[in-house]
Coordinates of C-alpha atoms in Angstrom, one line a residue:
Chain A
K95 CA 0.0 0.1 0.2
Q96 CA 1.6 3.5 -1.0
E97 CA 1.9 5.6 1.5
V98 CA 2.9 9.1 1.2
T99 CA 4.6 11.7 4.0
Q100 CA 5.1 15.5 3.7
I101 CA 7.5 16.9 6.1
P102 CA 7.4 19.7 7.5
A103 CA 3.7 19.7 8.4
A104 CA 3.9 23.7 8.8
L105 CA 6.4 26.1 7.6
S106 CA 6.7 30.1 8.5
V107 CA 9.0 32.1 6.8
P108 CA 10.0 35.8 5.8
E109 CA 9.3 37.1 2.5
G110 CA 12.0 36.9 0.0
E111 CA 13.5 33.7 1.5
N112 CA 14.0 30.3 -0.6
L113 CA 12.4 27.1 0.8
V114 CA 12.2 23.3 0.2
L115 CA 9.2 21.2 0.8
N116 CA 9.6 17.4 1.2
C117 CA 7.6 14.5 0.1
S118 CA 8.4 11.0 0.5
F119 CA 6.4 8.0 -0.8
T120 CA 6.7 4.1 0.1
D121 CA 6.4 2.3 -3.2
S122 CA 8.9 3.8 -5.6
A123 CA 7.1 1.9 -8.6
I124 CA 5.5 5.6 -9.6
Y125 CA 4.3 6.9 -12.9
N126 CA 4.5 10.3 -11.8
L127 CA 4.4 12.7 -9.0
Q128 CA 2.4 15.8 -8.7
W129 CA 2.5 18.7 -6.4
F130 CA -0.3 20.6 -6.0
R131 CA -1.4 24.1 -4.0
Q132 CA -4.7 24.2 -2.0
D133 CA -6.1 27.8 -0.6
P134 CA -8.2 27.6 2.6
G135 CA -11.5 25.9 1.8
K136 CA -11.2 25.8 -1.7
G137 CA -10.1 23.0 -4.3
L138 CA -6.5 21.7 -5.7
T139 CA -4.5 23.5 -8.4
S140 CA -2.2 21.5 -10.0
L141 CA 1.3 23.2 -10.0
L142 CA 3.8 20.7 -11.6
L143 CA 3.8 17.2 -12.6
I144 CA 7.0 15.1 -12.7
Q145 CA 7.1 12.0 -15.2
S146 CA 8.7 9.0 -13.6
S147 CA 11.6 9.4 -16.4
Q148 CA 12.2 13.1 -15.5
R149 CA 14.4 14.4 -12.4
E150 CA 13.3 17.9 -12.4
Q151 CA 10.4 20.1 -13.6
T152 CA 10.2 23.9 -13.6
S153 CA 7.5 26.5 -13.4
G154 CA 8.4 29.8 -12.7
R155 CA 9.6 30.3 -9.2
L156 CA 8.5 26.6 -8.7
N157 CA 11.0 23.8 -9.2
A158 CA 10.4 20.1 -8.5
S159 CA 12.7 17.4 -8.2
L160 CA 12.0 13.7 -8.2
D161 CA 14.2 10.7 -6.9
K162 CA 12.4 7.3 -7.7
S163 CA 15.0 5.1 -6.2
S164 CA 14.8 6.9 -2.6
G165 CA 11.3 7.7 -2.7
R166 CA 11.6 11.7 -2.4
S167 CA 10.4 14.4 -4.0
T168 CA 11.1 18.0 -3.3
L169 CA 9.3 21.3 -4.3
Y170 CA 11.7 24.4 -4.0
I171 CA 10.0 28.0 -3.9
A172 CA 12.3 30.7 -4.8
A173 CA 12.1 34.3 -3.7
S174 CA 8.9 33.3 -1.6
Q175 CA 6.1 36.0 -1.7
P176 CA 2.9 36.2 1.0
G177 CA 0.8 35.1 -2.2
D178 CA 2.5 31.9 -2.0
S179 CA 0.9 31.3 1.6
A180 CA -1.2 28.0 1.3
T181 CA -1.2 24.2 1.8
Y182 CA 1.1 22.5 -0.9
L183 CA 0.1 18.7 -1.5
C184 CA 2.2 15.8 -3.2
A185 CA 0.5 13.0 -5.0
V186 CA 1.3 9.9 -6.7
P187 CA -1.0 7.8 -8.7
N188 CA -1.7 4.1 -8.2
S189 CA 1.2 1.9 -9.7
G190 CA -1.4 -0.8 -11.5
G191 CA -1.2 1.4 -14.6
S192 CA -5.0 2.5 -15.0
N193 CA -5.9 5.9 -14.8
Y194 CA -7.1 6.6 -11.3
K195 CA -6.3 6.5 -7.5
L196 CA -4.2 9.5 -6.6
T197 CA -2.2 8.9 -3.0
F198 CA -1.8 12.3 -1.2
G199 CA 0.3 13.4 1.7
K200 CA -0.9 15.3 4.5
G201 CA 0.4 18.6 3.2
T202 CA 2.5 21.2 4.4
L203 CA 1.1 24.5 5.2
L204 CA 3.2 27.5 4.4
T205 CA 2.7 30.8 5.7
V206 CA 5.2 33.7 4.4
N207 CA 5.1 36.7 6.3
P208 CA 5.6 40.3 5.0
Chain B
E94 CA -9.7 27.5 -13.5
T95 CA -9.8 24.2 -14.4
G96 CA -13.6 24.0 -15.7
V97 CA -14.9 21.6 -13.2
T98 CA -17.6 22.9 -11.6
Q99 CA -19.4 21.3 -8.2
S100 CA -22.7 22.2 -6.6
P101 CA -23.5 23.1 -3.7
T102 CA -20.6 24.7 -2.4
H103 CA -21.6 24.1 0.9
L104 CA -24.1 22.0 2.3
I105 CA -25.3 21.2 6.3
K106 CA -27.0 18.0 7.1
T107 CA -28.0 15.9 10.1
R108 CA -27.0 12.5 10.9
G109 CA -28.9 9.9 9.5
Q110 CA -29.7 12.1 6.5
Q111 CA -29.1 11.4 2.7
V112 CA -27.0 14.0 0.4
T113 CA -26.2 14.2 -3.5
L114 CA -23.3 16.2 -4.3
R115 CA -22.8 17.1 -8.0
C116 CA -19.8 17.3 -10.3
S117 CA -19.5 18.9 -14.0
S118 CA -16.4 17.3 -15.7
Q119 CA -14.1 19.7 -17.8
S120 CA -15.1 19.5 -21.5
G121 CA -14.1 16.4 -23.3
H122 CA -13.1 14.5 -20.1
N123 CA -14.7 11.1 -19.8
T124 CA -13.5 10.3 -16.3
V125 CA -14.5 11.4 -13.0
S126 CA -12.9 10.8 -9.6
W127 CA -14.3 11.8 -6.1
Y128 CA -12.3 12.7 -3.1
Q129 CA -12.8 13.2 0.5
Q130 CA -10.8 15.4 2.4
A131 CA -11.3 15.5 5.9
L132 CA -9.8 18.8 8.2
G133 CA -6.0 18.6 8.4
Q134 CA -5.7 15.7 5.9
G135 CA -4.9 14.9 2.7
P136 CA -7.6 13.7 0.0
Q137 CA -8.9 10.4 0.2
F138 CA -9.9 8.4 -3.0
I139 CA -13.5 7.5 -2.9
F140 CA -14.1 6.1 -6.1
Q141 CA -13.8 6.8 -9.9
Y142 CA -16.2 6.5 -13.1
Y143 CA -15.3 6.0 -16.6
R144 CA -17.7 6.1 -19.4
E145 CA -20.5 5.5 -16.9
E146 CA -19.2 2.5 -14.9
E147 CA -17.2 2.4 -11.7
N148 CA -13.6 1.9 -12.5
G149 CA -12.1 1.5 -8.8
R150 CA -13.1 2.0 -5.5
G151 CA -11.0 3.3 -2.2
N152 CA -11.8 2.1 1.4
F153 CA -15.2 3.4 1.6
P154 CA -18.6 1.9 2.7
P155 CA -21.1 1.0 0.4
R156 CA -23.4 4.0 1.3
F157 CA -21.4 5.8 -0.6
S158 CA -22.3 5.7 -4.3
G159 CA -21.9 7.6 -7.5
L160 CA -23.2 7.8 -11.2
Q161 CA -21.6 9.2 -14.0
F162 CA -24.2 10.4 -17.0
P163 CA -23.7 10.5 -20.7
N164 CA -22.7 14.0 -20.9
Y165 CA -20.1 12.6 -18.2
S166 CA -21.6 14.9 -15.1
S167 CA -21.2 13.2 -12.0
E168 CA -23.1 12.6 -8.7
L169 CA -21.8 11.3 -5.4
N170 CA -24.4 9.9 -2.9
V171 CA -23.9 9.4 0.7
N172 CA -26.9 7.7 2.6
A173 CA -27.2 7.1 6.2
L174 CA -24.9 10.2 7.3
E175 CA -22.5 10.0 10.2
L176 CA -20.8 12.7 11.7
D177 CA -17.4 11.6 10.4
D178 CA -18.6 12.2 6.9
S179 CA -18.3 16.0 7.5
A180 CA -15.5 17.1 5.0
L181 CA -14.6 18.7 1.6
Y182 CA -15.6 16.5 -1.3
L183 CA -13.6 17.1 -4.4
C184 CA -14.0 15.6 -7.8
A185 CA -11.3 15.3 -10.4
S186 CA -12.1 15.0 -14.4
S187 CA -9.5 13.7 -16.7
V188 CA -9.1 11.7 -20.2
A189 CA -8.3 7.9 -20.0
S190 CA -5.9 7.5 -22.8
G191 CA -4.3 4.3 -21.8
G192 CA -1.6 6.1 -19.8
W193 CA -2.0 8.6 -16.8
E194 CA -3.4 11.9 -17.5
T195 CA -3.4 14.7 -15.3
Q196 CA -6.8 15.1 -12.9
Y197 CA -8.2 18.5 -12.9
F198 CA -10.1 19.3 -9.6
G199 CA -13.1 21.1 -8.7
P200 CA -13.7 23.7 -6.1
G201 CA -15.2 21.0 -3.7
T202 CA -18.2 20.8 -1.7
R203 CA -18.3 21.5 2.1
L204 CA -20.4 19.2 4.0
L205 CA -21.2 19.4 7.6
V206 CA -23.1 16.7 9.7
L207 CA -24.7 17.4 12.7

């Protein structure tokens, strides 16, 4: 059974700081890994999807890396802004190959202070 | 905006009642998944529908049921509501193409069971 863990559970940083969020998974036979952002009481916004054959994926100030063999991914946020404050979730799909079931971590609650 | 809509946005029910939540998929998407997200937790997979048939189910009892219609809109029905059913319910639509495709999430329905 796939389990996804995110560390830290919460993070508070001053504006402008670079930061790293961590995600680990127990079953390394994944097709991809996805990072989402969730604002309070809202749905999920997909930030980055890394295919299993990729090592990194970048979008603006966000950079996600994937190390399948060690079961880890990191989300790097450069020059953080108060608007980045949200919960960040990582998720991996089931390894059965069919297009369903994402397993999520509990998320990291990020607060960027002005 | 993902093009996935859900209704209602908020709902209050009492224990033992029944509830129906609705999801309108993104245009052209033939697959819909439903997730339950309790406060402080990551989303948990409930089930997925593909071309009006259930295509996978998580660890949820039979009182959680669903429908997908020919226009690919979907319903989640929960009977005999319990206090622990209080959560944010998310639907996600995607296109099944033999591999893994990105799931696009709606804004969610917040259900409170009293």
